[in-house]
PDB file of C-alpha atoms in Angstrom:
ATOM      1  CA  MET W  61       7.534  -9.826 -13.367  1.00  0.00           C
ATOM      2  CA  ARG W  62       5.025 -12.397 -12.298  1.00  0.00           C
ATOM      3  CA  GLU W  63       1.400 -11.462 -12.234  1.00  0.00           C
ATOM      4  CA  ILE W  64       0.218 -10.570  -8.743  1.00  0.00           C
ATOM      5  CA  SER W  65      -3.475 -10.970  -7.964  1.00  0.00           C
ATOM      6  CA  SER W  66      -5.340  -9.361  -5.157  1.00  0.00           C
ATOM      7  CA  TYR W  67      -6.769 -11.099  -2.126  1.00  0.00           C
ATOM      8  CA  ASN W  68      -9.827 -13.100  -3.110  1.00  0.00           C
ATOM      9  CA  ASN W  69     -12.752 -11.808  -0.948  1.00  0.00           C
ATOM     10  CA  ASN W  70     -14.993 -14.740  -1.796  1.00  0.00           C
ATOM     11  CA  ASN W  71     -12.540 -17.268  -0.431  1.00  0.00           C
ATOM     12  CA  PRO W  72     -10.523 -15.740   2.441  1.00  0.00           C
ATOM     13  CA  GLY W  73      -8.239 -18.787   2.733  1.00  0.00           C
ATOM     14  CA  ASN W  74      -7.068 -18.478  -0.875  1.00  0.00           C
ATOM     15  CA  LEU W  75      -4.246 -16.038  -1.474  1.00  0.00           C
ATOM     16  CA  GLU W  76      -3.411 -15.607  -5.114  1.00  0.00           C
ATOM     17  CA  SER W  77      -0.309 -13.634  -4.471  1.00  0.00           C
ATOM     18  CA  GLY W  78       1.733 -14.979  -7.332  1.00  0.00           C
ATOM     19  CA  TYR W  79       4.713 -15.963  -5.192  1.00  0.00           C
ATOM     20  CA  GLY W  80       4.322 -19.655  -5.849  1.00  0.00           C
ATOM     21  CA  TYR W  81       2.962 -20.479  -2.379  1.00  0.00           C
ATOM     22  CA  GLY W  82      -0.529 -21.471  -3.324  1.00  0.00           C
ATOM     23  CA  GLY W  83      -2.308 -22.740  -6.340  1.00  0.00           C
ATOM     24  CA  GLY W  84      -3.112 -19.274  -7.673  1.00  0.00           C
ATOM     25  CA  LYS W  85      -3.020 -18.336 -11.313  1.00  0.00           C
ATOM     26  CA  ALA W  86       0.513 -16.924 -11.015  1.00  0.00           C
ATOM     27  CA  ASP W  87       1.870 -20.252  -9.798  1.00  0.00           C
ATOM     28  CA  LYS W  88       2.963 -21.510 -13.196  1.00  0.00           C
ATOM     29  CA  GLY W  89       6.391 -22.824 -12.234  1.00  0.00           C
ATOM     30  CA  PHE W  90       9.802 -21.315 -12.830  1.00  0.00           C
ATOM     31  CA  GLY W  91      10.471 -22.774 -16.252  1.00  0.00           C
ATOM     32  CA  SER W  92       7.140 -21.860 -17.793  1.00  0.00           C
ATOM     33  CA  GLN W  93       7.634 -18.098 -17.705  1.00  0.00           C
ATOM     34  CA  ARG W  94       8.162 -16.366 -21.008  1.00  0.00           C
ATOM     35  CA  ARG W  95       9.405 -12.834 -21.077  1.00  0.00           C
ATOM     36  CA  GLY W  96      11.131 -10.576 -23.521  1.00  0.00           C
ATOM     37  CA  ASP W  97      14.762 -10.609 -24.637  1.00  0.00           C
ATOM     38  CA  ASP W  98      16.019  -9.275 -21.332  1.00  0.00           C
ATOM     39  CA  SER W  99      14.704 -12.040 -19.071  1.00  0.00           C
ATOM     40  CA  PRO W 100      17.256 -13.791 -16.867  1.00  0.00           C
ATOM     41  CA  GLN W 101      16.527 -17.059 -18.609  1.00  0.00           C
ATOM     42  CA  ASP W 102      17.418 -15.608 -21.991  1.00  0.00           C
ATOM     43  CA  ILE W 103      20.456 -13.783 -20.695  1.00  0.00           C
ATOM     44  CA  TYR W 104      21.966 -16.798 -18.955  1.00  0.00           C
ATOM     45  CA  SER W 105      20.918 -19.469 -21.410  1.00  0.00           C
ATOM     46  CA  GLY W 106      22.495 -17.859 -24.455  1.00  0.00           C
ATOM     47  CA  GLY W 107      19.316 -16.319 -25.820  1.00  0.00           C
ATOM     48  CA  GLY W 108      17.588 -19.355 -27.206  1.00  0.00           C
ATOM     49  CA  GLY W 109      17.702 -19.107 -30.962  1.00  0.00           C
ATOM     50  CA  ASP W 110      17.693 -15.361 -31.577  1.00  0.00           C
ATOM     51  CA  PRO W 111      21.216 -14.350 -32.695  1.00  0.00           C
ATOM     52  CA  HIS W 112      20.442 -10.690 -31.951  1.00  0.00           C
ATOM     53  CA  SER W 113      19.266 -11.124 -28.362  1.00  0.00           C
ATOM     54  CA  LYS W 114      21.151  -9.701 -25.415  1.00  0.00           C
ATOM     55  CA  GLY W 115      21.859 -13.166 -24.072  1.00  0.00           C
ATOM     56  CA  HIS W 116      23.372 -14.280 -27.346  1.00  0.00           C
ATOM     57  CA  LYS W 117      25.510 -11.144 -27.533  1.00  0.00           C
ATOM     58  CA  VAL W 118      26.653 -11.607 -23.947  1.00  0.00           C
ATOM     59  CA  GLN W 119      27.485 -15.246 -24.652  1.00  0.00           C
ATOM     60  CA  GLN W 120      29.484 -14.231 -27.739  1.00  0.00           C
ATOM     61  CA  GLU W 121      31.439 -11.706 -25.660  1.00  0.00           C
ATOM     62  CA  VAL W 122      32.073 -14.323 -22.969  1.00  0.00           C
ATOM     63  CA  ASP W 123      33.256 -16.773 -25.627  1.00  0.00           C
ATOM     64  CA  LYS W 124      35.626 -14.152 -27.054  1.00  0.00           C
ATOM     65  CA  VAL W 125      37.018 -13.414 -23.593  1.00  0.00           C
ATOM     66  CA  VAL W 126      37.458 -17.136 -22.907  1.00  0.00           C
ATOM     67  CA  ASP W 127      39.307 -17.567 -26.222  1.00  0.00           C
ATOM     68  CA  ILE W 128      41.570 -14.616 -25.458  1.00  0.00           C
ATOM     69  CA  MET W 129      42.277 -15.934 -21.967  1.00  0.00           C
ATOM     70  CA  ASN W 130      43.095 -19.390 -23.363  1.00  0.00           C
ATOM     71  CA  GLU W 131      45.516 -17.807 -25.836  1.00  0.00           C
ATOM     72  CA  ASN W 132      47.085 -15.778 -23.017  1.00  0.00           C
ATOM     73  CA  ILE W 133      47.482 -18.893 -20.886  1.00  0.00           C
ATOM     74  CA  GLN W 134      49.138 -20.730 -23.781  1.00  0.00           C
ATOM     75  CA  MET W 135      51.489 -17.790 -24.356  1.00  0.00           C
ATOM     76  CA  VAL W 136      52.378 -17.659 -20.652  1.00  0.00           C
ATOM     77  CA  MET W 137      53.075 -21.399 -20.649  1.00  0.00           C
ATOM     78  CA  ALA W 138      55.232 -21.070 -23.778  1.00  0.00           C
ATOM     79  CA  ARG W 139      57.034 -18.130 -22.170  1.00  0.00           C
ATOM     80  CA  GLY W 140      57.667 -20.255 -19.079  1.00  0.00           C
ATOM     81  CA  GLU W 141      59.140 -23.007 -21.220  1.00  0.00           C
ATOM     82  CA  ASN W 142      61.302 -20.468 -23.068  1.00  0.00           C
ATOM     83  CA  LEU W 143      62.490 -19.017 -19.766  1.00  0.00           C
ATOM     84  CA  LYS W 144      63.351 -22.507 -18.513  1.00  0.00           C
ATOM     85  CA  ASP W 145      65.336 -23.217 -21.691  1.00  0.00           C
ATOM     86  CA  LEU W 146      67.059 -19.857 -21.385  1.00  0.00           C
ATOM     87  CA  ASP W 147      67.914 -20.576 -17.748  1.00  0.00           C
ATOM     88  CA  ASP W 148      69.373 -23.957 -18.728  1.00  0.00           C
ATOM     89  CA  ARG W 149      71.486 -22.355 -21.462  1.00  0.00           C
ATOM     90  CA  THR W 150      72.638 -19.644 -19.062  1.00  0.00           C
ATOM     91  CA  GLY W 151      73.758 -22.310 -16.596  1.00  0.00           C
ATOM     92  CA  GLN W 152      75.651 -24.103 -19.354  1.00  0.00           C
ATOM     93  CA  LEU W 153      77.324 -20.844 -20.420  1.00  0.00           C
ATOM     94  CA  ASN W 154      78.336 -20.125 -16.819  1.00  0.00           C
ATOM     95  CA  ASP W 155      79.842 -23.598 -16.501  1.00  0.00           C
ATOM     96  CA  GLY W 156      81.652 -23.149 -19.831  1.00  0.00           C
ATOM     97  CA  ALA W 157      82.967 -19.722 -18.749  1.00  0.00           C
ATOM     98  CA  ALA W 158      84.280 -21.133 -15.467  1.00  0.00           C
ATOM     99  CA  GLN W 159      86.018 -23.975 -17.337  1.00  0.00           C
ATOM    100  CA  PHE W 160      87.485 -21.460 -19.792  1.00  0.00           C
ATOM    101  CA  ARG W 161      88.870 -19.364 -16.895  1.00  0.00           C
ATOM    102  CA  ARG W 162      90.510 -22.435 -15.346  1.00  0.00           C
ATOM    103  CA  ASN W 163      92.032 -23.488 -18.660  1.00  0.00           C
ATOM    104  CA  ALA W 164      93.194 -19.928 -19.413  1.00  0.00           C
ATOM    105  CA  ALA W 165      94.899 -19.669 -16.006  1.00  0.00           C
ATOM    106  CA  GLU W 166      96.614 -23.010 -16.557  1.00  0.00           C
ATOM    107  CA  VAL W 167      97.811 -22.005 -20.027  1.00  0.00           C
ATOM    108  CA  ARG W 168      99.049 -18.655 -18.677  1.00  0.00           C
ATOM    109  CA  LYS W 169     101.121 -20.408 -15.976  1.00  0.00           C
ATOM    110  CA  THR W 170     102.489 -22.907 -18.504  1.00  0.00           C
ATOM    111  CA  MET W 171     103.495 -20.144 -20.913  1.00  0.00           C
ATOM    112  CA  TRP W 172     105.071 -18.108 -18.089  1.00  0.00           C
ATOM    113  CA  TRP W 173     107.247 -21.073 -17.106  1.00  0.00           C
ATOM    114  CA  ARG W 174     108.255 -21.717 -20.734  1.00  0.00           C
ATOM    115  CA  ASN W 175     109.181 -18.061 -21.133  1.00  0.00           C
ATOM    116  CA  MET W 176     111.240 -18.164 -17.903  1.00  0.00           C
ATOM    117  CA  ARG W 177     113.053 -21.336 -19.014  1.00  0.00           C
ATOM    118  CA  LEU W 178     113.899 -19.716 -22.331  1.00  0.00           C
ATOM    119  CA  ARG W 179     115.241 -16.597 -20.560  1.00  0.00           C
ATOM    120  CA  ILE W 180     117.281 -18.727 -18.178  1.00  0.00           C
ATOM    121  CA  ILE W 181     118.677 -20.802 -21.054  1.00  0.00           C
ATOM    122  CA  LEU W 182     119.679 -17.635 -22.931  1.00  0.00           C
ATOM    123  CA  ALA W 183     120.982 -15.832 -19.848  1.00  0.00           C
ATOM    124  CA  VAL W 184     123.262 -18.622 -18.568  1.00  0.00           C
ATOM    125  CA  PRO W 185     125.633 -18.692 -21.587  1.00  0.00           C
ATOM    126  CA  ILE W 186     125.857 -14.899 -21.578  1.00  0.00           C
ATOM    127  CA  VAL W 187     126.751 -14.827 -17.885  1.00  0.00           C
ATOM    128  CA  VAL W 188     129.277 -17.688 -18.277  1.00  0.00           C
ATOM    129  CA  THR W 189     131.043 -16.025 -21.241  1.00  0.00           C
ATOM    130  CA  LYS W 190     131.454 -12.720 -19.392  1.00  0.00           C
ATOM    131  CA  LYS W 191     133.439 -14.312 -16.617  1.00  0.00           C
TER     132      LYS W 191
END
């Protein structure tokens, strides 16, 4: 924490409170403070140069999480593309199946009529000869 001085009795108008309001000895500016490894500046700035500081460790963990999230996003995007391709192929298979059903029904009718013609052709001479 910042150094907090007491009220100066010699000069009642001078408060050296250390809150940055006056020109007291604690008013050194935000960037000039130097604390230990667990200061907010070290934590949020990546720890300066010390690879064993808390800030550096936190930054490494954040970087790992960011890398994992980027990989997950890429996998989700690839999965989306695969699902789109699969949906397209499914649509093509459905269209092919519908066409196959139509062709199969047409072939079945054609074969039924051929079979009936053959039966009629064979049945007519037999009926004529019996009379």
